[in-house]
Amino acid sequence: MKWFNGKAYVLSVFALTCLNFNSVLAVAPKLKLSEIVLPMPTEENKTAVFRTTQRLTQYHYRRFELNDDFSQKIFFRYLKSLDYSRNHFLQNEIEEMQMRFASQLDDALNKADLSIAFEMYQTMAKKRYERYQYALSLLDKEPDLTQNDQIEIDREKAEWPKTFAELDRLWTERVKNDVINLKLKGKKWPEIKKKLVNRYNTAIRRLTQTKSDDIVQIYLNAFAREIDPHTSYLAPRSAKSFKESMSLSLEGIGATLFQNEDDETVIKSLVPGAPAERSKKLKPDDKIVGVGQATGEIEDVIGWRLDDVVDKIKGKKGTKVRLEIEPAKGGKTKIVTLVRDKVRLEDQAAKLTVNTVDGKKIASIKIPGFYSGLTKDVRNLLQEAEAKQLDALIVDLRENGGGALNEAVELSGLFISDGPIVQVRDAFQQIRAHRDPDSALVYAGPLFVMIDRYSASASEIFAAAIQDYNRGIILGQNTFGKGTVQQNSDLRSSLDWNSKDLGSTQHTIQKFYRIDGGSTQLKGVSADIGFPKTIDEKEYGEEKEDNALPWDKIPAAHYFEVGQVRDFLPLLIRKHEERIAKDPEFVALNKTLKIRDERRERKYLSLNYQKRKAENEQDDARRLKDLNERFKREGKKTLKNLDDLPKDYEAPDFYLKEAEQIAVDFLQIEPQKNTVN
């Protein structure tokens, strides 16, 4: 079989009869199947595959053999990324691909042969086109939503359909569910039809925007993540974004963008002090419909991939970019010219707040991630807080997925004078302790650390060290359980730095261990004082991964506890539980979590509109009741319905408020024992 045709893979036209159509389509795709053209792999792609394969087989923490058995596992993981919900391929097509390809991927990776990866992606693209073509055909008339049919909520492990009739049924259910979701938002059929026609055509058009780097990244990640869940390949664009996120800076205009359901690029927020905000001409919810450089035409970017729009807007400091803006409030479009500048992503940097609670000044430092320079930022924030004569400090690591290991070590060192912070073991079983780099104790007062299920990796290192040293009290929910260390490495060698970018790998090189010897892998860090579990632990966490590295233990490091905070836990826990049992915010939250847990056991969702509407109205009524009770307590005007709630409304952080109350409890128990020994 010939793999290549000129400079691109071209999808062949399939007869409409195989789609089981019974009539001429009233709603047809805007693009023909023959117009869906996929790119060929480049020489850079092949080099990236070869070097990634060599690096992962030789230097990964987990020793494995890239053989036929491992090839089978890569095949099914790649297939999962192409058809996660198992609603594109038929069972016999899976069996055919398995027979042809499943045992060949190890050889293909070693030879940097991408033909199988690209053919499988090509087949998926054709199948996706056919499925959306069928979905569009169903919009010829409004579906019947009065029956008692259902849609399977999670098809990740379901069987692949055996016939086209089964496949059509799955997509009929999907379309009905899409219709119901829009109908529940108050949309009428004509508008629903228009939106879904646009949505499905957009999904088809996305296929034309696929780049060879995209396919290679998906394919290599099927290989990398079969080794362990946190090993990955980053294509050049992804690698660049990763570096920017770690440095918290880039050159551009300073606007956070997202794409709505209609495939429009919308401004989500503006970075304070950046060009977009300084211009006073852009606002959140404005739409970017065109982008041009200092001179030349402005290109229409409606329907573009978001990352392509972002790349068009970003550029070197001092250069100009012109944006065609459709104002959020409506009206004619306008052209806004901005001069690009160095932008610091302040919304991702550590932030300090100080509140007075029962006469005590409680400071909190929110840390979204362990970026380069974090410890320096926190050191400055601590000096600022100390100037305000704080009584206690909360370090908020909720939703912090980690980052740089060295920052976790140095940050921990701000709160102890000396000693080991974390131990690591490499692939050769060598154990090394990372120690506090200096003897300075920047903050010696009462310390609390907030965590949740999304707190991972570097967050767990910090929380575990504070806990093991008995230095502070950990509040919240059990952490994610990621106890591995990754190294980010550019794939270019010292001999080809002038060549095109090849991307980078993030591969696991070590496991880290607490100073008491236990691993945080799988188990995570347990809170000393637990809060209601807003993040479902059965849905999120390392233990959900089918190939996570195991939990184990090594000898404890030599260290001494520096505090006595655990002595006060029984009394603090009692006061906390008594308080939240009466707190209306926590009472309402626990009712919501109970409903969530009951619904989690569902395997199917009703496609009867009236049943869904009734449940939706119950949920809305409960939320409106809870909001109005909150507004009454705050002395605010109550709402007649949820539509009256401002779009920018943010609920109070009552978890943080409770953490502040626990800090006050602690200060009232025995003030003379609240600092580090």
XYZ file of C-alpha atoms in Angstrom:
677
model
C 0.000 0.000 0.000
C 1.277 3.512 -0.783
C 1.513 5.673 2.317
C 2.192 9.030 0.749
C 0.560 11.005 -2.025
C 2.605 14.044 -3.049
C 3.121 16.307 -0.051
C 0.102 15.299 1.956
C -2.097 12.490 3.133
C -5.414 12.820 1.270
C -8.514 11.170 2.701
C -10.395 9.056 0.196
C -14.116 9.576 -0.365
C -16.365 6.974 1.204
C -19.712 6.077 -0.347
C -22.684 7.526 1.480
C -24.335 4.129 1.448
C -21.959 2.908 4.167
C -23.380 5.585 6.454
C -26.783 3.937 6.346
C -28.540 7.053 5.031
C -32.151 6.576 3.945
C -32.680 9.910 2.275
C -30.904 12.864 0.713
C -29.245 15.002 3.407
C -31.042 18.213 4.256
C -28.121 19.353 6.411
C -24.755 18.498 4.883
C -21.189 19.351 5.926
C -19.716 22.540 4.501
C -16.575 20.613 3.593
C -16.308 17.510 1.476
C -14.339 14.542 2.722
C -11.883 14.995 -0.140
C -11.053 18.471 1.244
C -9.773 17.039 4.536
C -6.039 16.933 3.834
C -3.620 15.789 6.497
C 0.086 16.718 6.466
C 2.994 14.381 5.947
C 5.562 13.837 8.727
C 8.551 16.128 8.398
C 12.209 15.264 8.818
C 12.100 17.120 12.140
C 9.206 14.891 13.234
C 11.225 11.781 12.450
C 14.261 13.107 14.294
C 12.061 13.934 17.295
C 10.671 10.384 17.308
C 14.126 8.804 17.104
C 15.620 10.951 19.886
C 12.569 10.614 22.129
C 12.689 6.834 21.777
C 16.404 6.736 22.606
C 16.012 9.026 25.593
C 13.060 7.203 27.147
C 14.454 3.719 26.669
C 17.864 4.649 28.082
C 17.266 7.239 30.795
C 13.774 6.765 32.248
C 13.468 5.922 35.957
C 11.365 2.876 35.136
C 13.330 0.184 33.372
C 11.309 -1.365 30.553
C 11.890 -3.240 27.328
C 10.434 -1.778 24.136
C 9.230 -5.067 22.667
C 6.108 -6.518 21.040
C 4.224 -6.696 24.362
C 4.964 -3.046 25.098
C 4.048 -2.208 21.500
C 0.569 -3.662 22.073
C 0.095 -1.360 25.051
C 1.208 1.692 23.060
C -1.229 0.741 20.292
C -4.242 0.708 22.604
C -3.194 3.925 24.361
C -2.832 5.673 20.992
C -6.174 4.257 19.931
C -7.698 5.584 23.161
C -6.450 9.081 22.351
C -8.007 8.830 18.870
C -11.353 7.366 19.957
C -11.689 7.930 23.706
C -15.447 7.351 23.835
C -15.314 4.408 21.452
C -17.850 5.903 19.106
C -15.885 6.257 15.868
C -14.600 2.772 15.026
C -16.377 -0.572 14.731
C -15.132 -3.652 16.541
C -14.010 -5.366 13.327
C -12.025 -2.258 12.328
C -10.255 -2.316 15.695
C -9.426 -5.981 15.260
C -8.064 -5.354 11.770
C -5.834 -2.487 12.941
C -4.693 -4.523 15.916
C -3.684 -7.406 13.666
C -1.800 -5.098 11.298
C -0.168 -2.630 13.659
C -0.223 -3.562 17.346
C 3.048 -5.508 17.377
C 4.859 -3.207 14.969
C 5.125 0.026 16.940
C 8.300 -0.911 18.809
C 10.123 -1.412 15.514
C 8.527 1.724 14.061
C 9.695 3.846 17.020
C 13.243 2.549 16.825
C 13.321 3.300 13.088
C 11.519 6.673 13.451
C 8.913 5.321 11.011
C 5.682 7.325 11.372
C 3.644 5.610 8.669
C 1.497 3.574 11.093
C 0.853 6.557 13.373
C -0.210 8.737 10.457
C -2.359 6.052 8.832
C -4.234 5.427 12.093
C -4.770 9.167 12.503
C -5.915 9.407 8.884
C -8.431 6.610 9.459
C -9.693 8.339 12.599
C -10.116 11.637 10.720
C -12.195 9.902 8.049
C -14.321 8.215 10.707
C -14.779 11.499 12.558
C -15.900 13.183 9.353
C -18.435 10.413 8.748
C -19.792 10.643 12.280
C -20.278 14.404 12.168
C -21.771 14.029 8.733
C -24.295 11.645 10.252
C -24.874 14.000 13.217
C -25.630 16.849 10.805
C -28.142 14.655 8.976
C -30.085 14.253 12.232
C -30.645 18.011 12.420
C -33.048 17.847 9.494
C -35.862 17.802 12.046
C -36.227 18.353 15.772
C -35.586 15.087 17.653
C -38.211 13.389 19.803
C -37.227 14.013 23.420
C -40.252 12.357 25.026
C -38.973 8.781 25.018
C -37.222 6.927 27.826
C -33.924 6.394 26.007
C -30.581 7.118 27.695
C -26.993 8.018 26.906
C -24.041 6.221 28.478
C -22.134 8.774 30.536
C -18.635 7.283 30.345
C -17.700 5.030 27.427
C -13.955 4.903 28.121
C -14.106 1.146 28.814
C -17.229 0.296 26.822
C -17.191 -2.189 23.964
C -16.772 -0.818 20.481
C -19.999 -0.983 18.478
C -20.248 -4.011 16.191
C -22.502 -2.551 13.499
C -23.201 0.776 11.822
C -26.664 0.636 13.388
C -25.071 0.601 16.873
C -22.725 3.417 15.873
C -25.634 5.482 14.549
C -27.534 4.892 17.779
C -24.611 6.229 19.841
C -24.480 9.390 17.747
C -28.238 9.805 17.775
C -28.000 9.762 21.580
C -25.144 12.270 21.475
C -27.083 14.688 19.268
C -30.162 14.384 21.493
C -28.016 15.164 24.526
C -26.548 18.226 22.783
C -30.079 19.398 21.945
C -31.261 18.916 25.528
C -28.284 20.853 26.948
C -29.102 23.840 24.726
C -32.829 23.524 25.356
C -32.155 23.648 29.100
C -30.449 27.008 28.481
C -33.696 28.363 27.071
C -32.833 27.953 23.377
C -35.572 27.207 20.812
C -35.195 24.636 18.052
C -34.256 27.069 15.214
C -31.413 28.503 17.313
C -30.406 25.056 18.573
C -30.225 23.746 15.034
C -28.129 26.704 13.915
C -25.716 26.299 16.844
C -25.278 22.566 16.369
C -24.838 22.867 12.610
C -22.059 25.380 13.308
C -20.566 23.237 16.115
C -20.424 20.044 14.048
C -19.058 21.856 10.990
C -16.412 23.430 13.232
C -15.409 19.950 14.422
C -15.005 18.920 10.789
C -13.048 22.075 9.926
C -10.693 21.369 12.844
C -9.506 18.319 10.909
C -8.163 20.619 8.182
C -6.098 22.512 10.779
C -4.168 19.459 11.965
C -0.394 19.822 11.771
C 2.145 17.027 11.608
C 3.453 18.143 15.027
C -0.023 17.536 16.484
C -0.120 13.943 15.271
C 3.425 13.246 16.435
C 2.715 14.701 19.871
C -0.375 12.508 20.339
C 1.481 9.430 19.107
C 4.649 9.951 21.160
C 2.563 10.669 24.243
C 0.852 7.295 23.805
C 4.356 5.820 24.045
C 5.605 8.119 26.815
C 2.543 7.785 29.051
C 2.569 4.031 28.766
C 5.851 4.188 30.674
C 4.305 6.307 33.428
C 1.534 8.943 33.615
C 3.850 11.966 33.857
C 6.286 11.286 31.049
C 5.470 13.181 27.866
C 6.665 14.626 24.601
C 6.086 18.335 23.973
C 5.979 19.444 20.350
C 7.828 22.741 19.673
C 4.806 24.962 20.300
C 3.890 23.133 23.523
C 7.507 23.216 24.693
C 7.617 26.988 24.211
C 4.386 27.448 26.172
C 5.775 25.303 28.997
C 8.906 27.456 29.254
C 6.795 30.619 29.329
C 4.581 29.234 32.065
C 7.585 28.307 34.199
C 9.169 31.746 33.795
C 5.815 33.568 34.081
C 6.779 35.849 31.224
C 6.310 36.193 27.486
C 6.375 38.875 24.804
C 2.929 39.888 23.630
C -0.059 42.032 24.593
C -1.053 40.530 27.971
C -4.528 39.130 27.323
C -5.841 35.719 28.321
C -7.943 34.238 25.522
C -10.424 31.387 25.170
C -12.757 30.079 22.474
C -16.496 29.859 22.926
C -18.902 27.285 21.477
C -19.186 29.268 18.258
C -15.431 28.993 17.682
C -14.839 32.701 18.351
C -11.708 33.940 20.124
C -12.768 35.864 23.227
C -10.751 37.932 25.712
C -11.072 36.330 29.139
C -8.943 38.743 31.160
C -6.272 41.444 30.848
C -2.922 41.360 32.644
C -2.558 44.538 34.758
C -0.005 46.950 33.286
C 0.372 45.013 30.025
C -0.228 46.610 26.579
C -3.829 45.368 26.240
C -4.836 46.791 29.628
C -2.868 50.045 29.190
C -4.622 50.771 25.901
C -8.010 51.101 27.652
C -9.515 49.936 24.349
C -10.021 46.276 25.179
C -12.319 44.653 27.709
C -13.107 41.097 28.844
C -15.656 39.369 26.557
C -14.532 41.406 23.520
C -14.072 39.134 20.494
C -10.954 39.083 18.320
C -12.144 38.480 14.761
C -9.015 39.551 12.863
C -5.263 39.894 13.422
C -2.664 41.806 11.422
C 0.912 42.929 11.881
C 2.161 46.538 11.689
C 1.504 46.612 7.946
C -0.406 44.491 5.488
C -3.855 42.978 5.568
C -5.718 41.915 8.686
C -6.514 38.205 8.499
C -9.917 36.850 9.495
C -9.247 34.434 12.419
C -12.786 33.167 13.031
C -12.578 29.383 13.097
C -8.818 29.335 13.638
C -7.320 27.135 16.326
C -6.746 29.145 19.491
C -3.020 28.410 19.541
C -2.736 29.708 15.958
C -4.491 32.939 16.964
C -2.191 33.305 19.978
C 0.910 32.764 17.834
C -0.315 35.431 15.430
C -0.744 37.934 18.262
C 2.497 37.237 20.141
C 5.756 38.704 18.870
C 8.938 40.511 19.766
C 8.910 43.378 22.222
C 8.503 46.742 20.489
C 6.702 45.399 17.394
C 3.099 46.283 16.553
C 0.053 44.065 16.187
C -3.380 45.143 14.952
C -6.531 43.487 16.275
C -9.981 43.669 14.734
C -12.287 43.729 17.725
C -16.006 43.010 17.981
C -17.023 44.741 21.240
C -18.769 42.627 23.878
C -21.591 45.165 24.037
C -22.148 44.880 20.287
C -21.832 47.419 17.493
C -19.326 47.842 14.683
C -15.922 46.223 14.769
C -12.901 48.411 15.456
C -9.165 48.175 14.843
C -6.917 48.383 17.907
C -3.152 48.762 17.429
C -0.900 47.621 20.283
C 2.857 47.626 20.806
C 4.039 44.287 22.145
C 5.966 44.272 25.399
C 7.429 41.892 27.961
C 4.480 40.565 29.944
C 4.702 39.033 33.396
C 1.828 36.647 34.064
C 0.861 38.164 37.391
C -2.293 36.048 37.733
C -0.026 32.996 38.074
C 2.349 34.559 40.606
C 2.157 34.257 44.398
C -0.231 36.773 46.008
C -0.574 38.065 49.561
C -3.757 39.030 51.412
C -4.031 40.062 55.069
C -7.330 39.895 56.949
C -8.153 40.859 60.544
C -10.131 38.037 62.187
C -11.257 38.402 65.807
C -8.573 41.010 66.334
C -5.805 38.849 64.849
C -3.996 39.620 61.595
C -3.998 36.480 59.464
C -1.959 36.584 56.262
C -2.430 34.151 53.384
C -0.135 33.604 50.413
C -1.787 31.957 47.423
C 0.709 29.994 45.294
C -0.745 28.775 41.954
C 2.441 26.948 40.875
C 6.118 26.416 41.677
C 7.521 28.655 38.952
C 11.088 29.913 38.620
C 11.580 32.750 41.116
C 8.736 31.710 43.435
C 10.859 31.617 46.604
C 12.163 35.123 45.949
C 8.584 36.378 45.475
C 7.384 34.690 48.683
C 10.341 36.046 50.632
C 9.309 39.568 49.582
C 5.664 38.882 50.452
C 6.675 37.637 53.893
C 8.587 40.844 54.527
C 5.509 42.799 53.451
C 3.302 40.725 55.773
C 5.688 41.055 58.710
C 5.586 44.830 58.275
C 1.841 44.582 58.914
C 2.551 42.669 62.156
C 0.856 39.435 61.172
C -0.111 36.924 63.852
C -0.294 33.796 61.665
C 0.337 32.727 58.074
C -1.581 30.476 55.682
C 0.197 29.111 52.599
C -2.540 28.230 50.105
C -1.531 25.394 47.755
C -5.006 24.458 46.566
C -5.101 23.600 42.852
C -1.308 23.864 42.720
C -0.114 21.079 40.427
C 3.582 21.553 41.230
C 6.532 22.790 39.209
C 10.233 23.179 39.936
C 11.708 20.830 42.563
C 14.375 23.350 43.593
C 11.674 25.944 44.334
C 9.840 23.465 46.584
C 13.070 22.868 48.523
C 13.983 26.557 48.796
C 10.439 27.588 49.725
C 10.369 25.015 52.545
C 13.664 26.453 53.760
C 12.013 29.798 54.480
C 10.157 28.152 57.372
C 12.917 26.056 58.971
C 16.516 26.999 59.803
C 18.290 23.885 58.539
C 17.833 20.245 57.560
C 16.698 17.923 54.759
C 13.514 18.805 52.869
C 12.981 15.840 50.564
C 14.782 12.647 49.553
C 15.059 11.381 45.988
C 15.990 7.992 44.575
C 17.140 7.614 40.980
C 16.990 4.735 38.514
C 20.250 3.333 39.942
C 18.670 3.193 43.445
C 20.936 5.948 44.723
C 19.327 8.043 47.462
C 20.078 11.710 47.978
C 18.589 14.301 50.320
C 17.851 17.849 49.167
C 18.532 20.177 52.097
C 17.525 23.677 53.039
C 20.140 25.738 51.132
C 20.724 28.221 53.968
C 20.316 28.584 57.710
C 18.084 31.637 57.545
C 14.636 31.325 59.133
C 12.528 33.906 57.310
C 9.237 33.221 59.109
C 9.038 31.563 62.526
C 5.407 32.206 63.453
C 2.291 29.997 63.356
C 1.978 28.314 59.958
C -0.898 26.591 58.146
C -0.870 24.959 54.711
C -4.030 24.522 52.637
C -4.150 21.592 50.198
C -6.697 19.817 48.030
C -6.851 16.907 45.573
C -5.284 19.043 42.837
C -2.231 19.824 45.001
C 0.509 17.677 43.484
C 4.238 17.059 43.152
C 6.130 20.115 44.454
C 3.082 21.073 46.538
C 3.249 17.665 48.194
C 6.984 18.052 48.876
C 6.363 21.340 50.691
C 3.303 20.132 52.639
C 5.038 16.872 53.640
C 8.142 18.694 54.883
C 6.095 21.133 56.967
C 4.136 18.202 58.392
C 7.158 15.990 59.133
C 8.999 18.801 60.887
C 5.864 19.423 62.986
C 6.316 22.977 61.771
C 2.753 23.735 60.674
C -0.752 22.318 60.376
C -2.033 20.935 57.069
C -5.654 21.788 56.224
C -7.972 20.469 53.517
C -8.188 17.303 51.447
C -5.761 14.477 50.648
C -3.399 15.524 47.842
C -3.044 14.028 44.347
C -0.303 11.494 45.069
C 2.331 12.344 42.456
C 5.659 11.315 43.948
C 7.852 11.450 40.854
C 10.337 13.958 39.468
C 10.463 14.854 35.774
C 13.277 16.429 33.798
C 12.463 18.715 30.884
C 15.049 18.339 28.112
C 15.303 19.927 24.691
C 15.658 17.325 21.947
C 18.212 19.338 20.012
C 21.807 18.293 20.548
C 24.829 20.550 20.907
C 25.582 19.958 17.227
C 22.296 21.195 15.801
C 21.254 24.287 17.747
C 20.779 26.156 14.480
C 18.300 23.571 13.188
C 14.534 23.768 13.525
C 13.021 23.166 16.935
C 12.318 19.512 17.739
C 10.354 19.980 20.949
C 11.275 18.473 24.293
C 10.639 15.546 26.589
C 9.560 15.477 30.190
C 10.624 12.123 31.524
C 10.658 10.704 35.020
C 14.160 10.505 36.445
C 13.520 10.064 40.182
C 10.949 9.273 42.839
C 10.835 11.564 45.825
C 10.300 10.569 49.445
C 9.404 12.385 52.596
C 12.126 12.899 55.165
C 10.345 10.262 57.306
C 11.070 7.777 54.485
C 7.548 7.357 53.128
C 6.662 8.154 49.536
C 3.890 10.532 48.540
C 3.393 8.403 45.406
C -0.253 7.204 45.279
C -0.864 8.027 48.967
C -0.253 11.775 48.726
C -0.248 13.952 51.865
C -3.104 13.629 54.348
C -4.523 16.742 55.969
C -4.198 17.137 59.741
C -7.609 18.802 59.768
C -9.931 17.629 57.017
C -12.353 19.796 55.057
C -15.322 18.541 52.979
C -14.014 16.885 49.807
C -15.152 19.186 47.023
C -12.897 17.385 44.524
C -14.066 13.821 43.944
C -11.221 11.524 45.010
C -12.720 8.639 43.025
C -12.388 10.691 39.849
C -9.056 12.492 40.390
C -5.713 11.355 41.718
C -2.664 9.271 40.872
C -4.444 6.086 41.906
C -6.779 6.508 38.913
C -3.845 5.901 36.552
C -3.527 2.333 35.321
C 0.275 2.433 35.158
C 1.236 4.613 38.116
C 4.513 3.764 39.831
C 3.986 1.920 43.152
C 4.180 3.298 46.693
C 7.252 2.264 48.654
C 9.476 3.437 51.456
C 13.165 4.164 52.116
C 15.041 4.854 55.373
C 14.186 8.117 57.082
C 16.567 11.059 56.801
C 18.264 12.502 59.891
C 16.124 15.382 61.129
C 14.531 16.818 64.278
C 11.026 18.183 64.700
C 11.097 21.942 65.189
C 7.567 22.591 66.468
C 4.820 21.220 68.701
C 1.764 22.023 66.627
C 0.431 18.457 66.666
C -0.107 18.730 70.413
C -3.017 21.051 69.715
C -4.741 19.035 66.968
C -7.477 17.303 69.049
C -8.814 20.603 70.368
C -8.481 22.358 66.978
C -10.305 19.518 65.213
C -13.141 19.611 67.755
C -13.594 23.363 67.382
C -13.431 23.085 63.566
C -16.031 20.312 63.386
C -18.387 22.119 65.772
C -18.103 25.302 63.716
C -18.662 23.825 60.229
C -21.579 21.718 61.501
C -23.414 25.014 62.104
C -21.927 27.119 59.302
C -24.642 27.548 56.641
C -22.061 27.556 53.835
C -20.704 24.160 54.854
C -24.199 22.789 55.547
C -25.274 23.744 52.009
C -22.022 22.403 50.555
C -22.431 19.021 52.237
C -25.922 18.667 50.767
C -24.526 19.418 47.311
C -21.685 16.927 47.762
C -24.144 14.237 48.839
C -26.115 14.724 45.621
C -22.863 14.639 43.617
C -21.810 11.376 45.203
C -25.205 9.805 44.531
C -25.115 10.871 40.879
C -21.542 9.669 40.447
C -22.823 6.093 40.512
C -24.977 6.718 37.463
C -23.960 4.953 34.267
C -26.615 6.526 32.085
C -28.247 9.933 31.656
C -31.870 10.302 30.606
C -32.644 11.691 27.146
C -36.164 12.590 28.161
C -36.270 16.373 28.161
C -38.950 16.721 30.853
C -37.033 14.485 33.254
C -33.815 16.404 32.664
C -35.646 19.716 32.978
C -37.202 18.691 36.296
C -33.801 17.706 37.707
C -32.235 20.882 36.336
C -34.956 23.025 37.920
C -34.413 21.290 41.265
C -30.691 22.048 41.051
C -31.354 25.682 40.085
C -33.894 26.096 42.890
C -31.422 24.720 45.422
C -28.648 26.985 44.152
C -30.939 30.044 44.146
C -32.022 29.251 47.713
C -28.416 28.881 48.878
C -27.380 32.115 47.123
C -30.247 34.111 48.571
C -29.561 32.829 52.068
C -25.939 33.908 51.599
C -26.993 37.340 50.309
C -29.302 37.812 53.310
C -26.431 37.072 55.673
C -24.284 39.571 53.765
C -27.046 42.214 53.744
C -27.368 42.110 49.953
C -30.456 42.218 47.773
C -31.794 38.739 46.995
C -32.263 37.358 43.471
C -35.555 36.550 41.737
C -33.817 34.000 39.548
C -30.312 32.857 38.640
C -30.292 35.026 35.513
C -30.027 38.052 37.827
C -26.673 36.836 39.166
C -23.877 39.028 37.744
C -21.579 37.178 35.337
C -18.511 38.231 37.295
C -19.909 37.088 40.666
C -17.389 35.188 42.789
C -18.539 33.185 45.777
C -16.743 33.902 49.060
C -13.879 31.545 49.823
C -15.377 30.059 52.969
C -12.650 27.387 53.044
C -10.096 30.157 53.494
C -12.336 31.836 56.078
C -12.464 28.583 58.055
C -8.679 28.245 57.785
C -8.404 31.747 59.262
C -10.712 30.730 62.129
C -8.532 27.688 62.825
C -5.511 30.003 62.942
C -7.313 32.176 65.486
C -8.204 29.070 67.553
C -4.542 28.114 67.532
C -3.420 31.578 68.640
C -5.856 31.465 71.553
C -4.726 28.079 72.876
C -1.166 28.680 74.022
C 0.520 31.715 72.472
C 3.935 31.059 74.004
C 4.331 27.766 72.083
C 3.345 29.012 68.666
C 6.769 29.680 67.195
C 9.551 27.399 66.007
C 11.824 25.986 68.720
